[in-house]
Amino acid sequence: QVQFVESGGGLVQPGGSLRLSCAASGSIFSIYAMAWYRQAPGNQRELVATITSDGIPNYADSVKGRFTISRDNAKNMVYLQMNSLKPEDTAVYYCNLDLGRAVVPDTVLRRNYWGQGTQVTVSS
């Protein structure tokens, strides 16, 4: 039912920047809190940032001060501006509804719809 399409990832050097975009389906996008998640190989999918329906953000400690989440409700879009990137930011990044948890175990992961994600690689 719900569809998400992430874009904007790529290869960037440490200290660099990327801007990720997420296009969400649905005519009632504006009422939902949204979030960015990421998953590195061998790790659980983890919450990166959330944004309420009226634009109030929150961030994981690991990215606070470096990342900025935003949304455009008229376009059904959510964005993640990533600055001062570190190698540990390397992961596949996904957008979804705010699921209300900091990590997404496999059991919970399979209950939800996810896009293909976009790969972010931070390396020299």
PDB file of C-alpha atoms in Angstrom:
ATOM      1  CA  GLN A   1       0.000   0.000   0.000  1.00  0.00           C
ATOM      2  CA  VAL A   2       2.702   2.474   1.040  1.00  0.00           C
ATOM      3  CA  GLN A   3       5.597   3.165  -1.303  1.00  0.00           C
ATOM      4  CA  PHE A   4       8.864   5.010  -0.732  1.00  0.00           C
ATOM      5  CA  VAL A   5      11.561   5.845  -3.261  1.00  0.00           C
ATOM      6  CA  GLU A   6      14.921   7.009  -1.945  1.00  0.00           C
ATOM      7  CA  SER A   7      17.579   8.751  -4.004  1.00  0.00           C
ATOM      8  CA  GLY A   8      20.678  10.903  -3.699  1.00  0.00           C
ATOM      9  CA  GLY A   9      23.198   8.474  -2.283  1.00  0.00           C
ATOM     10  CA  GLY A  10      26.680   7.961  -3.593  1.00  0.00           C
ATOM     11  CA  LEU A  11      30.365   7.872  -2.812  1.00  0.00           C
ATOM     12  CA  VAL A  12      31.748  10.799  -0.864  1.00  0.00           C
ATOM     13  CA  GLN A  13      34.988  11.528   0.971  1.00  0.00           C
ATOM     14  CA  PRO A  14      35.074  12.019   4.736  1.00  0.00           C
ATOM     15  CA  GLY A  15      33.960  15.536   5.576  1.00  0.00           C
ATOM     16  CA  GLY A  16      31.819  15.753   2.475  1.00  0.00           C
ATOM     17  CA  SER A  17      28.090  16.254   2.068  1.00  0.00           C
ATOM     18  CA  LEU A  18      25.132  14.559   0.438  1.00  0.00           C
ATOM     19  CA  ARG A  19      21.437  15.344   0.233  1.00  0.00           C
ATOM     20  CA  LEU A  20      19.056  12.405   0.205  1.00  0.00           C
ATOM     21  CA  SER A  21      15.508  12.596  -1.083  1.00  0.00           C
ATOM     22  CA  CYS A  22      12.508  10.395  -0.421  1.00  0.00           C
ATOM     23  CA  ALA A  23       9.339  10.408  -2.471  1.00  0.00           C
ATOM     24  CA  ALA A  24       6.362   8.943  -0.637  1.00  0.00           C
ATOM     25  CA  SER A  25       3.089   7.741  -2.062  1.00  0.00           C
ATOM     26  CA  GLY A  26      -0.314   8.637  -0.732  1.00  0.00           C
ATOM     27  CA  SER A  27      -2.551  11.647  -0.586  1.00  0.00           C
ATOM     28  CA  ILE A  28      -2.368  11.944   3.213  1.00  0.00           C
ATOM     29  CA  PHE A  29       1.413  12.125   3.546  1.00  0.00           C
ATOM     30  CA  SER A  30       1.165  15.381   5.440  1.00  0.00           C
ATOM     31  CA  ILE A  31      -0.429  13.827   8.544  1.00  0.00           C
ATOM     32  CA  TYR A  32       2.371  11.331   9.248  1.00  0.00           C
ATOM     33  CA  ALA A  33       5.605  11.728  11.125  1.00  0.00           C
ATOM     34  CA  MET A  34       8.428  10.589   8.858  1.00  0.00           C
ATOM     35  CA  ALA A  35      11.881   9.198   9.468  1.00  0.00           C
ATOM     36  CA  TRP A  36      15.184   8.231   7.922  1.00  0.00           C
ATOM     37  CA  TYR A  37      16.774   4.919   8.863  1.00  0.00           C
ATOM     38  CA  ARG A  38      20.055   3.320   7.901  1.00  0.00           C
ATOM     39  CA  GLN A  39      21.522  -0.144   7.884  1.00  0.00           C
ATOM     40  CA  ALA A  40      25.175  -1.096   7.598  1.00  0.00           C
ATOM     41  CA  PRO A  41      26.263  -4.670   6.841  1.00  0.00           C
ATOM     42  CA  GLY A  42      25.828  -6.891   9.882  1.00  0.00           C
ATOM     43  CA  ASN A  43      23.869  -4.257  11.786  1.00  0.00           C
ATOM     44  CA  GLN A  44      20.234  -3.728  12.611  1.00  0.00           C
ATOM     45  CA  ARG A  45      18.353  -1.007  10.817  1.00  0.00           C
ATOM     46  CA  GLU A  46      18.615   2.065  13.013  1.00  0.00           C
ATOM     47  CA  LEU A  47      16.825   5.357  13.271  1.00  0.00           C
ATOM     48  CA  VAL A  48      18.719   8.385  12.011  1.00  0.00           C
ATOM     49  CA  ALA A  49      16.207  11.213  12.236  1.00  0.00           C
ATOM     50  CA  THR A  50      12.501  11.894  12.545  1.00  0.00           C
ATOM     51  CA  ILE A  51      10.297  14.790  11.600  1.00  0.00           C
ATOM     52  CA  THR A  52       6.747  15.420  12.741  1.00  0.00           C
ATOM     53  CA  SER A  53       3.919  16.303  10.411  1.00  0.00           C
ATOM     54  CA  ASP A  54       4.438  19.984  11.190  1.00  0.00           C
ATOM     55  CA  GLY A  55       8.204  19.893  10.774  1.00  0.00           C
ATOM     56  CA  ILE A  56       9.694  19.302  14.225  1.00  0.00           C
ATOM     57  CA  PRO A  57      12.914  17.256  13.896  1.00  0.00           C
ATOM     58  CA  ASN A  58      14.745  14.873  16.165  1.00  0.00           C
ATOM     59  CA  TYR A  59      18.072  13.101  15.629  1.00  0.00           C
ATOM     60  CA  ALA A  60      20.085  10.158  16.772  1.00  0.00           C
ATOM     61  CA  ASP A  61      23.036  11.221  18.899  1.00  0.00           C
ATOM     62  CA  SER A  62      25.443   9.895  16.293  1.00  0.00           C
ATOM     63  CA  VAL A  63      24.294  12.412  13.667  1.00  0.00           C
ATOM     64  CA  LYS A  64      23.093  15.353  15.719  1.00  0.00           C
ATOM     65  CA  GLY A  65      24.689  18.576  14.577  1.00  0.00           C
ATOM     66  CA  ARG A  66      25.688  17.104  11.214  1.00  0.00           C
ATOM     67  CA  PHE A  67      22.409  15.999   9.603  1.00  0.00           C
ATOM     68  CA  THR A  68      19.229  17.945   8.938  1.00  0.00           C
ATOM     69  CA  ILE A  69      15.875  16.366   8.136  1.00  0.00           C
ATOM     70  CA  SER A  70      13.196  18.362   6.351  1.00  0.00           C
ATOM     71  CA  ARG A  71       9.973  17.787   4.448  1.00  0.00           C
ATOM     72  CA  ASP A  72       7.783  19.311   1.784  1.00  0.00           C
ATOM     73  CA  ASN A  73       4.240  18.172   2.399  1.00  0.00           C
ATOM     74  CA  ALA A  74       2.947  19.680  -0.830  1.00  0.00           C
ATOM     75  CA  LYS A  75       5.317  17.415  -2.782  1.00  0.00           C
ATOM     76  CA  ASN A  76       5.134  14.326  -0.541  1.00  0.00           C
ATOM     77  CA  MET A  77       8.898  14.572  -0.053  1.00  0.00           C
ATOM     78  CA  VAL A  78      11.266  14.191   2.857  1.00  0.00           C
ATOM     79  CA  TYR A  79      14.952  15.085   2.728  1.00  0.00           C
ATOM     80  CA  LEU A  80      18.113  14.409   4.665  1.00  0.00           C
ATOM     81  CA  GLN A  81      20.976  16.861   4.352  1.00  0.00           C
ATOM     82  CA  MET A  82      24.146  15.143   5.529  1.00  0.00           C
ATOM     83  CA  ASN A  83      27.230  17.213   6.282  1.00  0.00           C
ATOM     84  CA  SER A  84      30.614  16.379   7.787  1.00  0.00           C
ATOM     85  CA  LEU A  85      30.189  12.779   6.755  1.00  0.00           C
ATOM     86  CA  LYS A  86      32.218  10.088   8.487  1.00  0.00           C
ATOM     87  CA  PRO A  87      33.116   6.555   7.393  1.00  0.00           C
ATOM     88  CA  GLU A  88      30.771   5.212  10.071  1.00  0.00           C
ATOM     89  CA  ASP A  89      27.878   6.874   8.225  1.00  0.00           C
ATOM     90  CA  THR A  90      28.333   4.325   5.449  1.00  0.00           C
ATOM     91  CA  ALA A  91      25.060   2.428   5.099  1.00  0.00           C
ATOM     92  CA  VAL A  92      21.965   1.988   3.008  1.00  0.00           C
ATOM     93  CA  TYR A  93      19.565   4.771   3.904  1.00  0.00           C
ATOM     94  CA  TYR A  94      15.801   4.255   3.935  1.00  0.00           C
ATOM     95  CA  CYS A  95      12.836   6.488   4.553  1.00  0.00           C
ATOM     96  CA  ASN A  96       9.583   5.403   6.122  1.00  0.00           C
ATOM     97  CA  LEU A  97       6.982   6.444   8.606  1.00  0.00           C
ATOM     98  CA  ASP A  98       8.265   7.153  12.079  1.00  0.00           C
ATOM     99  CA  LEU A  99       7.870   3.708  13.633  1.00  0.00           C
ATOM    100  CA  GLY A 100       8.496   4.965  17.149  1.00  0.00           C
ATOM    101  CA  ARG A 101      11.687   3.020  17.856  1.00  0.00           C
ATOM    102  CA  ALA A 102      15.429   3.544  17.636  1.00  0.00           C
ATOM    103  CA  VAL A 103      16.210   0.164  16.088  1.00  0.00           C
ATOM    104  CA  VAL A 104      14.173  -2.028  13.778  1.00  0.00           C
ATOM    105  CA  PRO A 105      14.665  -5.750  14.516  1.00  0.00           C
ATOM    106  CA  ASP A 106      14.140  -8.198  11.681  1.00  0.00           C
ATOM    107  CA  THR A 107      10.701  -9.221  12.918  1.00  0.00           C
ATOM    108  CA  VAL A 108       9.518  -5.634  12.938  1.00  0.00           C
ATOM    109  CA  LEU A 109      11.300  -4.913   9.661  1.00  0.00           C
ATOM    110  CA  ARG A 110       9.280  -7.562   7.852  1.00  0.00           C
ATOM    111  CA  ARG A 111       5.967  -6.144   9.036  1.00  0.00           C
ATOM    112  CA  ASN A 112       6.529  -2.857   7.231  1.00  0.00           C
ATOM    113  CA  TYR A 113       6.889  -1.690   3.660  1.00  0.00           C
ATOM    114  CA  TRP A 114      10.320  -0.374   2.653  1.00  0.00           C
ATOM    115  CA  GLY A 115      11.806   1.051  -0.486  1.00  0.00           C
ATOM    116  CA  GLN A 116      15.087  -0.119  -1.983  1.00  0.00           C
ATOM    117  CA  GLY A 117      17.067   2.471  -0.077  1.00  0.00           C
ATOM    118  CA  THR A 118      19.993   4.487  -1.333  1.00  0.00           C
ATOM    119  CA  GLN A 119      23.624   3.582  -0.682  1.00  0.00           C
ATOM    120  CA  VAL A 120      25.852   6.105   1.040  1.00  0.00           C
ATOM    121  CA  THR A 121      29.545   5.285   1.092  1.00  0.00           C
ATOM    122  CA  VAL A 122      31.984   7.537   2.919  1.00  0.00           C
ATOM    123  CA  SER A 123      35.544   6.633   2.031  1.00  0.00           C
ATOM    124  CA  SER A 124      38.837   8.091   0.903  1.00  0.00           C
TER     125      SER A 124
END
